[in-house]
Amino acid sequence: MHYQNPIRRGMYPDPSIVLVDDTYYLVNSTFEYYPGIALSKSKDLVNWEAMPSVARKTSQANLRTAKSNEGIFAVCIRYYNNHFYVVTTNFAEFKTFIIRGEFSKDKSQIIWEDSRVEVNVMGIDPDLFFEDGKSYLQFTGYIDDQGTKALQQVEFNLETGEIFRGPEVLTLGTGGRDVEGPHILKQKGYYYLLAAEGGTGQGHMITILRSKNLWGPYSEEMGVNPLFTNRDRANEPLQNIGHADLFQDVNGNWWLTCLGTRPATVGFSQITNIGRETLLYPVDWSGTWPKIYEGVPTVEVDLTNFPEHAKAIGQQKPANFSDDFAFGQLKNDWLTLRASLGSNLEVSPGKLSLHGSKKELAELGTPAFLGLRQAEHTETLTLEVDPSTNPGQGFIALAVIINVDHYAELTVHKAEAGYDIYHRQQVADLLVNEKVGHLAELPRTLILKNTPAEKTFIAKTADEQVSFTVKALNLANEALAALNTGDIEGLHAYGNDATLVIKKVTREVN
């Protein structure tokens, strides 16, 4: 029995998983994308269904002023006293808060409260721990003017956010820089504290400490740390391993979920377009300290030596995606920037209509953009265009974006006769906007073909096509010197009289 990592492909970083009854619930950070706090569920740990995201109202999290790589930072989910609790930090507000939810009557959905409980701590990466009717929040934050980070803790009122004790320092970590991502759990008479150190790049690692007292002191043992990392294994296909959470499956077996990246080798470089993803590994906790898999974060996980863990795993399916809007609503995988599209988006059975606005992708606002996470280095996104599409005086487009000043799009403009096709792209402060071809008719399909090195944009009619290619490096984390997000690809309409109408969207692994 084996499965492949990542178990959640594309930009699904900072994973946290909780088991309730026979179902696993996973949350991930979403940064400047809306709705905030991605939520998924699974019965078998390797096939995940997107649920409605948690933060859909400004009373829960206001993302309207979020800059690129800001917004919803690390997320944690817990289940306590018949309620879900999700805690996170919205960097755009610099507020740490908790949103509570409970099952619908048939348990098919989680109903999240419109309001939130704020906890006044100066930091990020919050975690929740409950014991003896008391609530505790752990986080990472600076403790001096020299930039020293520490994992800290408060005891607080779960209903009001009032802090009863703290913040107090639990640990400075094991020596790596940027100690963060705390998660506490109690096992074998100890409080175990998971942490991430080394920064969320090539030095990333998972570490662990423990204490007999919830407030510490926390200590490590020689030879235990780093608990799990690939920081010294440059040849491994998974890199930047960190930010972990431990949980148990339906049979009581321990697992570790963490983030990692799958850099693509292009020439002599490694580049990351698909962002940080969710990984999963079996844990042997028969001893004093947990042991993660065979010690090396790998793509393929062989469960031969973990027969009890194998019982929880299903047959893994590929990360293909299709949405034909059959029920008159979007699937839960779609994302916009910073806020709802409101009246700019209409979905009816079998048809999606995206009405343009005067917002550019390069603006810190909410352009008429609707996207999906790129899930594989080699994949094809296809938009089937309805004939009622009208670029108006602006344009309709197939676009891919990683931040406000790194995006590329194929834009379709109405000409005196037919349609002009443009290559529009921004790389830092350089903007390209050049005509690359002409079509006699409106394109029937808009296609984006991704490979590790390139992205090819295609506009096709029944008889003609126009295409151009851009370098994937210019839409990679390495071009930004930032690792929070990955490529989001989809549709864009610019101009108050522009409307892009789509009949079907497919994303297929090549």
Coordinates of C-alpha atoms in Angstrom, one line a residue:
M1 CA 0.0 0.0 0.0
H2 CA 1.4 3.4 -0.9
Y3 CA 0.2 6.9 -1.8
Q4 CA 1.7 10.1 -3.3
N5 CA 2.4 13.4 -1.7
P6 CA 1.2 16.1 -1.8
I7 CA -2.3 15.0 -0.6
R8 CA -3.6 18.5 -1.3
R9 CA -2.0 19.9 -4.5
G10 CA -1.5 23.5 -5.4
M11 CA -1.4 26.4 -2.9
Y12 CA -2.5 24.7 0.3
P13 CA 0.1 25.7 2.9
D14 CA 0.1 25.6 6.7
P15 CA -2.1 22.5 7.1
S16 CA -4.0 21.6 10.2
I17 CA -6.2 18.5 10.4
V18 CA -8.8 17.4 13.0
L19 CA -10.8 14.2 13.0
V20 CA -14.5 14.4 14.0
D21 CA -16.5 11.1 13.9
D22 CA -15.3 9.4 10.7
T23 CA -14.3 12.5 8.8
Y24 CA -11.1 14.5 8.6
Y25 CA -11.3 18.3 8.3
L26 CA -8.3 20.3 6.9
V27 CA -7.7 24.0 6.9
N28 CA -5.1 26.0 4.9
S29 CA -3.9 29.6 4.7
T30 CA -5.2 31.7 1.8
F31 CA -3.4 35.0 2.2
E32 CA -4.9 37.7 0.0
Y33 CA -7.4 35.4 -1.7
Y34 CA -11.1 35.3 -1.0
P35 CA -12.9 33.5 0.6
G36 CA -10.4 33.2 3.4
I37 CA -9.3 30.0 5.2
A38 CA -9.6 27.0 2.8
L39 CA -11.6 24.1 4.3
S40 CA -11.6 20.5 2.9
K41 CA -12.9 17.2 4.2
S42 CA -11.9 13.6 3.6
K43 CA -12.9 10.1 4.6
D44 CA -9.5 8.5 3.6
L45 CA -6.8 11.2 4.0
V46 CA -5.7 11.2 0.4
N47 CA -8.9 12.4 -1.5
W48 CA -10.1 15.8 -0.4
E49 CA -13.3 17.6 -1.2
A50 CA -13.3 21.4 -1.0
M51 CA -16.0 22.8 1.4
P52 CA -17.2 26.4 1.5
S53 CA -14.3 28.4 3.0
V54 CA -14.6 29.7 6.5
A55 CA -14.2 33.5 6.2
R56 CA -16.7 34.8 3.7
K57 CA -17.7 38.0 5.5
T58 CA -15.8 41.1 6.5
S59 CA -17.0 40.7 10.1
Q60 CA -14.9 37.5 10.1
A61 CA -11.9 38.8 8.2
N62 CA -11.5 41.9 6.2
L63 CA -9.1 41.2 3.3
R64 CA -9.9 44.3 1.2
T65 CA -6.6 46.0 2.1
A66 CA -4.4 42.9 2.0
K67 CA -1.2 43.3 0.0
S68 CA 0.3 40.3 -1.8
N69 CA 1.5 37.6 0.5
E70 CA -0.6 39.2 3.4
G71 CA -4.1 38.4 4.5
I72 CA -4.9 35.0 6.1
F73 CA -1.7 33.6 7.6
A74 CA -1.3 30.2 9.3
V75 CA -4.5 28.5 10.3
C76 CA -5.3 25.9 13.0
I77 CA -8.5 23.9 13.5
R78 CA -9.7 22.2 16.6
Y79 CA -12.9 20.5 17.8
Y80 CA -14.0 21.1 21.4
N81 CA -17.3 20.8 23.2
N82 CA -19.2 20.0 20.0
H83 CA -17.9 23.0 18.1
F84 CA -15.2 23.7 15.6
Y85 CA -12.7 26.4 16.4
V86 CA -10.5 28.0 13.7
V87 CA -7.8 30.4 14.8
T88 CA -5.7 32.5 12.5
T89 CA -4.1 36.0 12.0
N90 CA -5.2 38.4 9.3
F91 CA -2.0 40.2 8.5
A92 CA -3.9 43.0 6.7
E93 CA -5.6 43.9 10.0
F94 CA -2.9 42.4 12.2
K95 CA -5.6 40.8 14.3
T96 CA -5.5 37.3 15.7
F97 CA -9.0 35.8 16.1
I98 CA -11.1 32.7 16.4
I99 CA -14.2 31.8 14.3
R100 CA -16.5 29.1 15.8
G101 CA -18.6 26.7 13.8
E102 CA -21.0 23.8 14.3
F103 CA -22.4 21.1 12.1
S104 CA -25.6 21.5 10.1
K105 CA -28.3 19.1 11.1
D106 CA -27.3 16.5 8.6
K107 CA -23.6 17.2 9.3
S108 CA -22.9 17.8 5.6
Q109 CA -21.8 21.4 6.2
I110 CA -20.3 23.5 9.0
I111 CA -22.1 26.7 9.8
W112 CA -19.6 29.4 10.9
E113 CA -20.5 32.3 13.1
D114 CA -20.5 35.7 11.5
S115 CA -18.7 37.3 14.3
R116 CA -15.2 36.4 15.7
V117 CA -13.4 36.5 19.0
E118 CA -10.2 38.5 18.9
V119 CA -7.3 37.7 21.1
N120 CA -4.9 40.6 21.6
V121 CA -1.5 39.1 21.0
M122 CA 1.3 40.6 18.9
G123 CA 2.2 37.7 16.7
I124 CA 1.2 35.1 14.1
D125 CA 0.8 31.4 13.6
P126 CA -1.8 30.9 16.5
D127 CA -2.6 27.5 17.9
L128 CA -5.4 26.4 20.3
F129 CA -5.1 24.0 23.2
F130 CA -7.8 23.0 25.7
E131 CA -7.5 21.4 29.1
D132 CA -9.6 21.1 32.2
G133 CA -12.1 23.6 30.9
K134 CA -9.4 26.2 30.2
S135 CA -8.3 27.6 26.8
Y136 CA -4.8 28.4 25.7
L137 CA -3.4 30.1 22.6
Q138 CA 0.2 29.7 21.4
F139 CA 1.8 32.0 18.8
T140 CA 5.1 33.3 17.6
G141 CA 6.2 36.9 18.0
Y142 CA 9.1 39.2 18.7
I143 CA 10.3 39.7 22.2
D144 CA 12.9 42.4 21.8
D145 CA 14.0 45.2 19.4
Q146 CA 16.7 42.9 18.0
G147 CA 14.2 40.8 16.2
T148 CA 14.3 37.8 18.5
K149 CA 11.4 35.5 17.9
A150 CA 9.9 33.2 20.5
L151 CA 6.9 30.8 20.9
Q152 CA 4.6 32.3 23.5
Q153 CA 1.4 31.4 25.3
V154 CA -1.6 33.0 26.8
E155 CA -4.5 31.6 28.8
F156 CA -7.7 33.3 27.7
N157 CA -11.5 33.4 27.7
L158 CA -12.8 31.5 24.7
E159 CA -16.0 33.5 24.6
T160 CA -14.6 37.0 24.9
G161 CA -10.9 36.7 24.1
E162 CA -9.9 38.3 27.4
I163 CA -6.4 37.2 28.4
F164 CA -6.0 35.8 31.9
R165 CA -2.3 35.0 31.9
G166 CA 0.6 35.9 29.6
P167 CA 1.9 36.2 27.1
E168 CA 4.8 34.2 28.5
V169 CA 7.7 32.7 26.5
L170 CA 7.7 29.0 26.1
T171 CA 10.8 28.6 24.0
L172 CA 13.2 30.3 21.6
G173 CA 13.3 27.0 19.6
T174 CA 16.2 24.7 19.0
G175 CA 18.5 27.2 17.4
G176 CA 17.0 27.7 13.9
R177 CA 15.9 31.1 12.8
D178 CA 12.3 32.3 12.7
V179 CA 10.8 29.9 15.2
E180 CA 7.1 29.7 14.4
G181 CA 4.1 27.3 13.7
P182 CA 3.6 26.1 17.3
H183 CA 1.2 23.2 18.0
I184 CA 0.8 21.7 21.5
L185 CA -0.6 18.3 22.4
K186 CA -0.5 16.1 25.4
Q187 CA 0.8 12.6 25.2
K188 CA 2.5 10.1 27.5
G189 CA 2.3 12.5 30.4
Y190 CA 4.1 15.3 28.6
Y191 CA 3.1 18.4 26.7
Y192 CA 4.8 18.2 23.3
L193 CA 5.4 21.4 21.4
L194 CA 5.8 21.2 17.6
A195 CA 7.6 24.1 15.9
A196 CA 8.9 25.2 12.5
E197 CA 12.3 26.7 12.3
G198 CA 14.7 27.9 9.6
G199 CA 12.3 30.1 7.6
T200 CA 9.8 28.9 5.1
G201 CA 12.4 28.3 2.4
Q202 CA 15.3 25.9 1.9
G203 CA 16.2 25.9 5.6
H204 CA 12.7 24.9 6.8
M205 CA 12.5 22.1 9.4
I206 CA 10.1 20.6 11.9
T207 CA 11.3 20.5 15.5
I208 CA 9.8 19.3 18.7
L209 CA 10.2 19.9 22.4
R210 CA 8.4 18.8 25.5
S211 CA 7.7 19.7 29.1
K212 CA 5.9 18.2 32.2
N213 CA 4.3 21.6 32.6
L214 CA 2.1 23.4 30.0
W215 CA 4.0 26.7 30.7
G216 CA 7.4 25.0 30.4
P217 CA 10.3 24.9 30.5
Y218 CA 10.4 23.0 27.2
S219 CA 13.4 21.1 26.3
E220 CA 14.7 18.8 23.5
E221 CA 16.7 15.6 23.6
M222 CA 20.0 15.0 21.8
G223 CA 19.4 13.4 18.4
V224 CA 15.7 14.2 18.1
N225 CA 15.9 17.5 16.2
P226 CA 15.3 18.3 13.5
L227 CA 12.4 16.0 13.7
F228 CA 11.7 16.1 9.9
T229 CA 13.3 18.1 7.1
N230 CA 15.0 18.0 3.7
R231 CA 17.1 21.1 4.3
D232 CA 20.3 19.1 3.6
R233 CA 18.9 16.9 0.9
A234 CA 18.9 19.1 -2.2
N235 CA 18.2 16.1 -4.5
E236 CA 14.9 15.3 -2.9
P237 CA 11.9 16.4 -5.0
L238 CA 10.1 17.8 -1.9
Q239 CA 11.7 20.8 -0.3
N240 CA 10.9 23.5 2.3
I241 CA 9.4 20.9 4.7
G242 CA 7.9 22.5 7.8
H243 CA 4.9 23.9 9.7
A244 CA 3.5 20.6 10.9
D245 CA 0.5 19.3 12.9
L246 CA 0.0 15.9 14.5
F247 CA -3.3 14.1 14.7
Q248 CA -4.8 10.6 15.0
D249 CA -6.8 8.7 12.5
V250 CA -10.1 6.7 13.1
N251 CA -8.0 3.7 14.4
G252 CA -5.9 5.8 16.8
N253 CA -2.8 5.9 14.7
W254 CA -0.7 9.0 14.6
W255 CA 0.0 11.1 11.5
L256 CA 1.9 14.2 10.7
T257 CA 0.7 16.8 8.2
C258 CA 3.1 19.5 7.0
L259 CA 3.8 21.8 4.1
G260 CA 6.4 21.4 1.4
T261 CA 7.1 22.5 -2.1
R262 CA 7.8 20.6 -5.4
P263 CA 10.4 22.7 -7.2
A264 CA 10.8 22.1 -10.9
T265 CA 14.2 21.8 -12.3
V266 CA 14.6 24.1 -15.2
G267 CA 18.2 24.2 -16.6
F268 CA 20.4 24.6 -13.6
S269 CA 17.7 26.2 -11.5
Q270 CA 14.8 25.1 -9.3
I271 CA 11.6 27.1 -9.5
T272 CA 8.3 26.9 -7.6
N273 CA 5.1 27.9 -9.4
I274 CA 2.6 25.8 -7.5
G275 CA 3.3 27.1 -4.0
R276 CA 3.5 25.3 -0.7
E277 CA 1.3 22.2 -0.6
T278 CA -0.1 19.8 2.0
L279 CA 1.9 16.6 2.8
L280 CA 1.1 13.6 5.0
Y281 CA 3.3 11.0 6.7
P282 CA 2.6 8.1 9.2
V283 CA 4.0 8.5 12.7
D284 CA 5.4 5.8 15.0
W285 CA 4.9 7.1 18.6
S286 CA 5.6 3.8 20.4
G287 CA 8.6 5.5 22.0
T288 CA 9.2 8.6 24.0
W289 CA 9.4 10.8 20.9
P290 CA 7.4 10.6 17.7
K291 CA 9.2 9.2 14.6
I292 CA 8.0 10.4 11.3
Y293 CA 7.8 7.8 8.5
E294 CA 11.3 6.6 7.6
G295 CA 12.9 9.9 8.5
V296 CA 13.0 11.4 5.0
P297 CA 10.1 13.5 3.5
T298 CA 9.4 11.7 0.2
V299 CA 6.9 12.0 -2.6
E300 CA 5.9 8.3 -2.4
V301 CA 4.9 7.0 1.0
D302 CA 5.2 3.2 1.3
L303 CA 3.0 1.9 4.1
T304 CA 4.5 -1.6 4.1
N305 CA 6.0 -1.0 7.5
F306 CA 2.8 0.8 8.7
P307 CA 0.1 -1.8 8.1
E308 CA -2.3 -0.2 10.7
H309 CA -1.9 3.2 9.1
A310 CA -2.7 1.7 5.7
K311 CA -6.2 0.8 6.9
A312 CA -7.1 4.5 6.9
I313 CA -5.9 5.2 3.3
G314 CA -8.1 5.1 0.2
Q315 CA -7.3 4.8 -3.5
Q316 CA -5.8 8.2 -4.5
K317 CA -7.3 10.0 -7.5
P318 CA -5.5 12.6 -9.8
A319 CA -6.0 16.3 -9.2
N320 CA -8.1 16.9 -12.3
F321 CA -10.9 19.5 -12.0
S322 CA -14.0 20.3 -14.0
D323 CA -16.9 22.8 -13.5
D324 CA -19.8 23.1 -15.9
F325 CA -21.9 25.1 -13.4
A326 CA -24.7 22.6 -13.8
F327 CA -26.3 23.5 -10.5
G328 CA -26.1 27.3 -11.1
Q329 CA -23.3 27.8 -8.6
L330 CA -19.5 27.7 -8.4
K331 CA -17.6 24.8 -7.0
N332 CA -15.8 25.6 -3.7
D333 CA -12.3 25.5 -5.3
W334 CA -12.7 29.0 -6.9
L335 CA -10.9 32.1 -5.6
T336 CA -11.1 35.8 -6.1
L337 CA -8.8 38.6 -4.8
R338 CA -9.6 40.2 -1.4
A339 CA -13.3 40.3 -1.6
S340 CA -16.5 38.9 -3.3
L341 CA -17.1 39.8 -6.9
G342 CA -20.7 40.7 -6.1
S343 CA -22.7 41.7 -9.1
N344 CA -19.6 41.2 -11.4
L345 CA -20.2 37.5 -11.2
E346 CA -23.4 35.6 -12.3
V347 CA -23.7 31.9 -12.3
S348 CA -26.8 30.2 -13.8
P349 CA -27.2 26.5 -14.7
G350 CA -24.6 25.7 -17.4
K351 CA -23.1 29.2 -17.6
L352 CA -20.8 31.6 -15.8
S353 CA -20.9 35.3 -16.6
L354 CA -18.0 37.5 -15.5
H355 CA -18.7 41.2 -15.9
G356 CA -15.7 43.5 -16.2
S357 CA -14.6 46.3 -13.9
K358 CA -12.0 49.0 -14.2
K359 CA -9.7 47.2 -11.8
E360 CA -6.4 45.9 -13.1
L361 CA -4.7 42.7 -11.8
A362 CA -1.9 45.0 -10.7
E363 CA -4.1 47.0 -8.3
L364 CA -4.6 46.3 -4.6
G365 CA -8.3 45.8 -5.0
T366 CA -10.8 43.3 -6.4
P367 CA -10.5 43.0 -10.1
A368 CA -13.0 40.9 -12.0
F369 CA -10.8 37.8 -11.7
L370 CA -11.8 34.3 -10.8
G371 CA -9.1 31.6 -10.5
L372 CA -8.0 28.2 -9.5
R373 CA -4.8 27.0 -7.9
Q374 CA -2.3 25.5 -10.4
A375 CA -2.0 22.0 -9.1
E376 CA 0.7 20.4 -11.2
H377 CA 3.8 21.5 -13.1
T378 CA 2.4 20.0 -16.2
E379 CA -1.3 20.6 -16.7
T380 CA -3.7 22.3 -19.1
L381 CA -6.5 24.7 -18.1
T382 CA -9.3 25.1 -20.7
L383 CA -12.1 27.6 -20.8
E384 CA -15.0 26.9 -23.1
V385 CA -16.2 30.3 -24.2
D386 CA -19.9 31.0 -24.8
P387 CA -20.7 33.0 -28.0
S388 CA -22.5 35.7 -26.0
T389 CA -19.1 36.8 -24.7
N390 CA -18.4 40.5 -25.4
P391 CA -15.1 42.3 -24.7
G392 CA -16.8 45.6 -25.1
Q393 CA -14.4 48.6 -25.0
G394 CA -12.1 46.6 -22.7
F395 CA -11.0 43.0 -22.9
I396 CA -11.7 39.5 -21.7
A397 CA -8.7 37.3 -20.7
L398 CA -7.2 34.1 -19.6
A399 CA -4.8 35.0 -16.8
V400 CA -2.3 33.6 -14.3
I401 CA -1.2 35.6 -11.3
I402 CA 1.2 35.1 -8.4
N403 CA 1.1 38.6 -7.0
V404 CA 0.2 42.2 -8.1
D405 CA 3.3 42.8 -10.1
H406 CA 3.9 39.3 -11.5
Y407 CA 1.1 38.1 -13.8
A408 CA 0.5 37.2 -17.5
E409 CA -2.6 37.1 -19.5
L410 CA -4.0 36.5 -23.0
T411 CA -6.4 39.3 -23.7
V412 CA -9.1 39.4 -26.4
H413 CA -10.1 42.8 -27.8
K414 CA -12.9 43.6 -30.2
A415 CA -11.5 45.0 -33.5
E416 CA -13.3 46.7 -36.4
A417 CA -13.6 43.2 -37.9
G418 CA -12.9 40.2 -35.7
Y419 CA -10.8 40.1 -32.6
D420 CA -7.2 41.1 -31.7
I421 CA -5.2 38.9 -29.4
Y422 CA -2.7 40.6 -27.0
H423 CA 0.1 39.3 -24.7
R424 CA -0.2 41.3 -21.5
Q425 CA 2.3 40.7 -18.8
Q426 CA 3.9 42.4 -15.8
V427 CA 7.3 41.4 -14.3
A428 CA 8.1 43.8 -11.4
D429 CA 8.1 47.3 -12.9
L430 CA 8.1 46.1 -16.5
L431 CA 4.8 45.9 -18.4
V432 CA 4.4 44.2 -21.8
N433 CA 1.2 44.8 -23.8
E434 CA 1.7 43.6 -27.4
K435 CA -0.6 42.4 -30.1
V436 CA 0.3 38.9 -31.1
G437 CA -2.4 38.0 -33.6
H438 CA -5.9 38.3 -35.0
L439 CA -8.9 36.0 -35.2
A440 CA -11.8 36.4 -37.5
E441 CA -14.2 35.1 -34.9
L442 CA -14.5 35.1 -31.1
P443 CA -12.4 32.3 -29.6
R444 CA -14.3 29.2 -28.8
T445 CA -11.7 28.1 -26.2
L446 CA -8.9 29.8 -24.2
I447 CA -6.2 27.4 -23.2
L448 CA -3.2 27.6 -20.8
K449 CA -0.7 24.8 -21.1
N450 CA 1.7 24.7 -18.2
T451 CA 5.1 23.0 -18.2
P452 CA 7.9 23.3 -15.7
A453 CA 9.7 25.8 -17.9
E454 CA 7.0 27.6 -19.8
K455 CA 3.3 28.6 -19.9
T456 CA 1.7 28.7 -23.4
F457 CA -1.5 30.7 -23.9
I458 CA -3.8 29.8 -26.8
A459 CA -6.9 31.3 -28.3
K460 CA -8.8 29.0 -30.7
T461 CA -11.7 29.2 -33.1
A462 CA -12.9 26.4 -35.2
D463 CA -10.3 27.2 -37.9
E464 CA -7.7 29.5 -36.4
Q465 CA -5.5 29.9 -33.3
V466 CA -3.1 32.4 -31.9
S467 CA -0.6 31.6 -29.2
F468 CA 2.4 32.9 -27.2
T469 CA 4.6 31.5 -24.5
V470 CA 6.1 33.0 -21.4
K471 CA 8.7 31.8 -19.0
A472 CA 7.4 30.1 -15.9
L473 CA 10.3 31.6 -13.9
N474 CA 8.7 35.1 -14.1
L475 CA 5.6 33.6 -12.3
A476 CA 7.6 31.7 -9.7
N477 CA 8.3 32.3 -6.0
E478 CA 11.9 32.8 -7.0
A479 CA 10.9 35.9 -9.0
L480 CA 9.3 37.4 -5.9
A481 CA 11.7 36.4 -3.2
A482 CA 8.5 35.3 -1.4
L483 CA 7.1 31.9 -0.8
N484 CA 3.6 32.4 0.6
T485 CA 1.5 31.9 -2.5
G486 CA 1.5 30.0 -5.8
D487 CA 0.1 30.5 -9.2
I488 CA -3.6 31.1 -9.5
E489 CA -5.0 30.8 -13.1
G490 CA -8.4 31.6 -14.5
L491 CA -10.5 34.3 -16.1
H492 CA -10.4 38.1 -16.1
A493 CA -12.7 40.7 -17.6
Y494 CA -11.6 44.4 -17.8
G495 CA -13.9 47.3 -18.6
N496 CA -17.4 48.2 -17.4
D497 CA -19.0 46.8 -20.6
A498 CA -16.9 43.7 -20.9
T499 CA -18.5 40.3 -20.2
L500 CA -16.8 36.9 -20.4
V501 CA -19.2 34.0 -20.5
I502 CA -17.9 30.5 -19.9
K503 CA -19.7 27.2 -20.4
K504 CA -17.2 24.9 -18.8
V505 CA -13.7 24.9 -17.2
T506 CA -11.4 21.9 -17.0
R507 CA -8.0 21.4 -15.5
E508 CA -6.3 18.2 -16.6
V509 CA -2.9 16.7 -15.7
N510 CA -1.0 16.1 -18.9

